[in-house]
Coordinates of C-alpha atoms in Angstrom, one line a residue:
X463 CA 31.6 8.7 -27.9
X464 CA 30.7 6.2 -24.9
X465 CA 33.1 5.5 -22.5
X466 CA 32.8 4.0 -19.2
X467 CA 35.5 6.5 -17.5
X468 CA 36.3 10.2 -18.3
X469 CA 37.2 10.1 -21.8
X470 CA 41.1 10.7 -21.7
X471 CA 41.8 11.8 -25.3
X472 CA 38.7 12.6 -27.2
X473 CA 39.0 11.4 -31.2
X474 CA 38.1 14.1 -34.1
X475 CA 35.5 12.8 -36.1
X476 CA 35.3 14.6 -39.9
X477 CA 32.9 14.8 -41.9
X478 CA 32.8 16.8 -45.5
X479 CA 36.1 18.4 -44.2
X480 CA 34.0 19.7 -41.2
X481 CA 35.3 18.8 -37.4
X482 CA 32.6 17.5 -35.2
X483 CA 32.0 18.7 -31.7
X484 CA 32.3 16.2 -29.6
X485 CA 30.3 16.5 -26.4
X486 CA 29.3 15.2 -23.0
X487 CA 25.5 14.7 -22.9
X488 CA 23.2 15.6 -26.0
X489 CA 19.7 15.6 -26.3
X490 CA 17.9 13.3 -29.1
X491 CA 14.8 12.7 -29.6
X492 CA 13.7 14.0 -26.1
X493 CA 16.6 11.0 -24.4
X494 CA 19.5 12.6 -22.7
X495 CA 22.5 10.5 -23.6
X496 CA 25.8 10.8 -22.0
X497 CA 29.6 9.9 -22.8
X498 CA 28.8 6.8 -20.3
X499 CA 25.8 5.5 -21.9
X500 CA 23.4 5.7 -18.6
X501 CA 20.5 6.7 -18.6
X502 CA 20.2 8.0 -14.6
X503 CA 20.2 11.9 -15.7
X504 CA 17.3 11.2 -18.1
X505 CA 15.0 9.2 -15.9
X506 CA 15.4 11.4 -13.2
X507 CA 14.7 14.1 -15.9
X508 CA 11.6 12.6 -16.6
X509 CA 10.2 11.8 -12.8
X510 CA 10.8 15.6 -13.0
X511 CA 8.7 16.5 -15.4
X512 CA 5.9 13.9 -14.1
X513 CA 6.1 15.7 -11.1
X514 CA 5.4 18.8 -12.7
X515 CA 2.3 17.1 -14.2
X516 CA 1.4 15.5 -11.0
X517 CA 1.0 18.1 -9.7
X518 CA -1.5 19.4 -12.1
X519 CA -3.2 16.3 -11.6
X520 CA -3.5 16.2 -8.2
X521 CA -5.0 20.1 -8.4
X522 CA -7.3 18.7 -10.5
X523 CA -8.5 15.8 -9.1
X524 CA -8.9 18.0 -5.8
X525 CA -11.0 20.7 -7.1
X526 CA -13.0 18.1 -8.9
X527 CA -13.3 15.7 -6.2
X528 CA -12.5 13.0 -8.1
X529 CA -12.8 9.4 -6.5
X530 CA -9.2 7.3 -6.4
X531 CA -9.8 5.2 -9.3
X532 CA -11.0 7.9 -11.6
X533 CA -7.2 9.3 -10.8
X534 CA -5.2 6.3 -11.0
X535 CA -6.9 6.0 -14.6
X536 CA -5.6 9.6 -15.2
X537 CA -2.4 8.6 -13.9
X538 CA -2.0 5.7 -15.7
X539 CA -2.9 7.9 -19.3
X540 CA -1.2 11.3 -18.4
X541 CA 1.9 10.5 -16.5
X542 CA 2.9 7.2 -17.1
X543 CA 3.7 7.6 -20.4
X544 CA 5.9 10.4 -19.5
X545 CA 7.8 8.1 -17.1
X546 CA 8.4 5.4 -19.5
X547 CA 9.0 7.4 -22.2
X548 CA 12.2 5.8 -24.4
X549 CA 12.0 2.5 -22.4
X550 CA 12.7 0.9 -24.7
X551 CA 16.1 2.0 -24.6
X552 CA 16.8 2.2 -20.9
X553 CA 14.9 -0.4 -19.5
X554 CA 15.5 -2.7 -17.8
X555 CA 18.0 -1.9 -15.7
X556 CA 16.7 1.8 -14.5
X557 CA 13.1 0.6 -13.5
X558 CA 13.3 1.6 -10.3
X559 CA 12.3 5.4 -9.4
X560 CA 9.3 4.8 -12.0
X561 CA 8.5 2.3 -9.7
X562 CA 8.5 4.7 -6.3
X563 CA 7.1 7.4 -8.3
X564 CA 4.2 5.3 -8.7
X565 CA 3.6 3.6 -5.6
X566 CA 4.2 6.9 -3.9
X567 CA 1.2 8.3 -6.2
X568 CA -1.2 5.5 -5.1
X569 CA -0.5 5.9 -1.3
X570 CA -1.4 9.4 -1.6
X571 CA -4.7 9.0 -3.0
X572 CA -5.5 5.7 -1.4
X573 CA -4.3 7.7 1.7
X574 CA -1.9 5.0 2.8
X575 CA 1.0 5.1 5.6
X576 CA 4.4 5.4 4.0
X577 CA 5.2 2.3 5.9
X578 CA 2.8 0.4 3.7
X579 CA 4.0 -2.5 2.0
X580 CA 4.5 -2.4 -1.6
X581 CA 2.4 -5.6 -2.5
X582 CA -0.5 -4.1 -0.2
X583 CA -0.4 -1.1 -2.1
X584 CA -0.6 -2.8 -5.6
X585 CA -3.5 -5.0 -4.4
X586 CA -5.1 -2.0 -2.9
X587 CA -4.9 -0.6 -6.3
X588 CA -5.2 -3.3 -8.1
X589 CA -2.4 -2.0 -9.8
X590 CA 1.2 -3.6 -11.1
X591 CA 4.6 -1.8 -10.9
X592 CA 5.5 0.1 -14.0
X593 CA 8.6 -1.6 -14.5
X594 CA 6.0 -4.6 -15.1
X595 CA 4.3 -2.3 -17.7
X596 CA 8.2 -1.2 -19.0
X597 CA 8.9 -4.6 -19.6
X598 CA 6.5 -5.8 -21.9
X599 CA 6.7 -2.6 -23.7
X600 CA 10.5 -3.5 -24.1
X601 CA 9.8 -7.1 -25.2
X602 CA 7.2 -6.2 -27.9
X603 CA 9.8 -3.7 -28.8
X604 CA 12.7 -6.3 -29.7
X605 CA 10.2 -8.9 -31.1
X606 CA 9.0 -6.2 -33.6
X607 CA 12.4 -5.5 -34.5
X608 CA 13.5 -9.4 -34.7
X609 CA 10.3 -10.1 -37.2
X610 CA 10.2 -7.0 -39.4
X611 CA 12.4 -8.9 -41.7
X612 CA 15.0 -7.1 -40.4
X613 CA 18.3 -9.3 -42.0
X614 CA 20.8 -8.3 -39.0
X615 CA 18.9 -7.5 -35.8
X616 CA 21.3 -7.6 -32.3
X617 CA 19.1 -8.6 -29.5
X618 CA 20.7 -8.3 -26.0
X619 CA 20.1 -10.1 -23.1
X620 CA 19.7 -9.9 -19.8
X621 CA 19.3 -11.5 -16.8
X622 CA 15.7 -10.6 -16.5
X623 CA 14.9 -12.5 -19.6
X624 CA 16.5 -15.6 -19.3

């Protein structure tokens, strides 16, 4: 049950004589969703665990001596797609710490200032935010699903898209 406040009297939903739980967050297919419908808790989830794989990457690239492009490639095909994983359902609107994730990523191993400005940092790179990446993966998402042959497909839209 979604609500955008605390659910005040929770309904009982039966099924085959058989009361279901109803619950607070819950866990499907690897997306935490909760009563509210936003997706904050599972994004930050998710920069969690590509920290934890960061991490291993960076050990990695260190002992190997790896030069900075050779790890942004690695980055790009071992972390981002556990940063963007279900964007297709949470994007657009929850791009952002993907974003700093990232560009904090390519500072480090482009051994930039913190103060650096973002476009520098992409050009350095030769890189594009991931909530550029996101978005396309969320538009050839929803143009799948409106040409399958689908008879009744909702397609939302957003501010981004218009």
């Amino acid at each position: 049950t979604f609500s955008r406040g605390k659910i005040r009297k929770i309904p009982e939903f039966i099924i085959n004589n058989s009361a279901l739980e109803v619950v607070h967050e819950f866990v499907y297919l690897g997306l935490l969703f909760d009563y509210r419908n936003s997706f904050k808790k599972d994004i930050a989830r998710q920069v969690g665990q590509s920290t934890r794989a960061l991490h291993a990457l960076l050990v990695k690239t260190s002992r190997l001596q790896l030069p900075p492009d050779v790890a942004l490639h690695l980055f790009n095909h071992t972390i981002t797609p556990i940063l963007s994983y279900g964007c297709e359902v949470w994007a657009p609107d929850h791009t952002n710490m993907a974003d700093v994730f990232h560009r904090s990523f390519i500072k480090r191993i482009f051994h930039l200032r913190k103060s650096t400005s973002n476009s520098m940092v992409y050009g350095e790179a030769g890189e594009q935010p991931i909530s550029c990446k996101i978005d396309c993966r969320l538009l050839s998402f929803w143009y799948k699903l409106h040409f399958s042959g689908a008879d009744m497909v909702y397609i939302p839209t957003h501010e981004a898209f218009v």
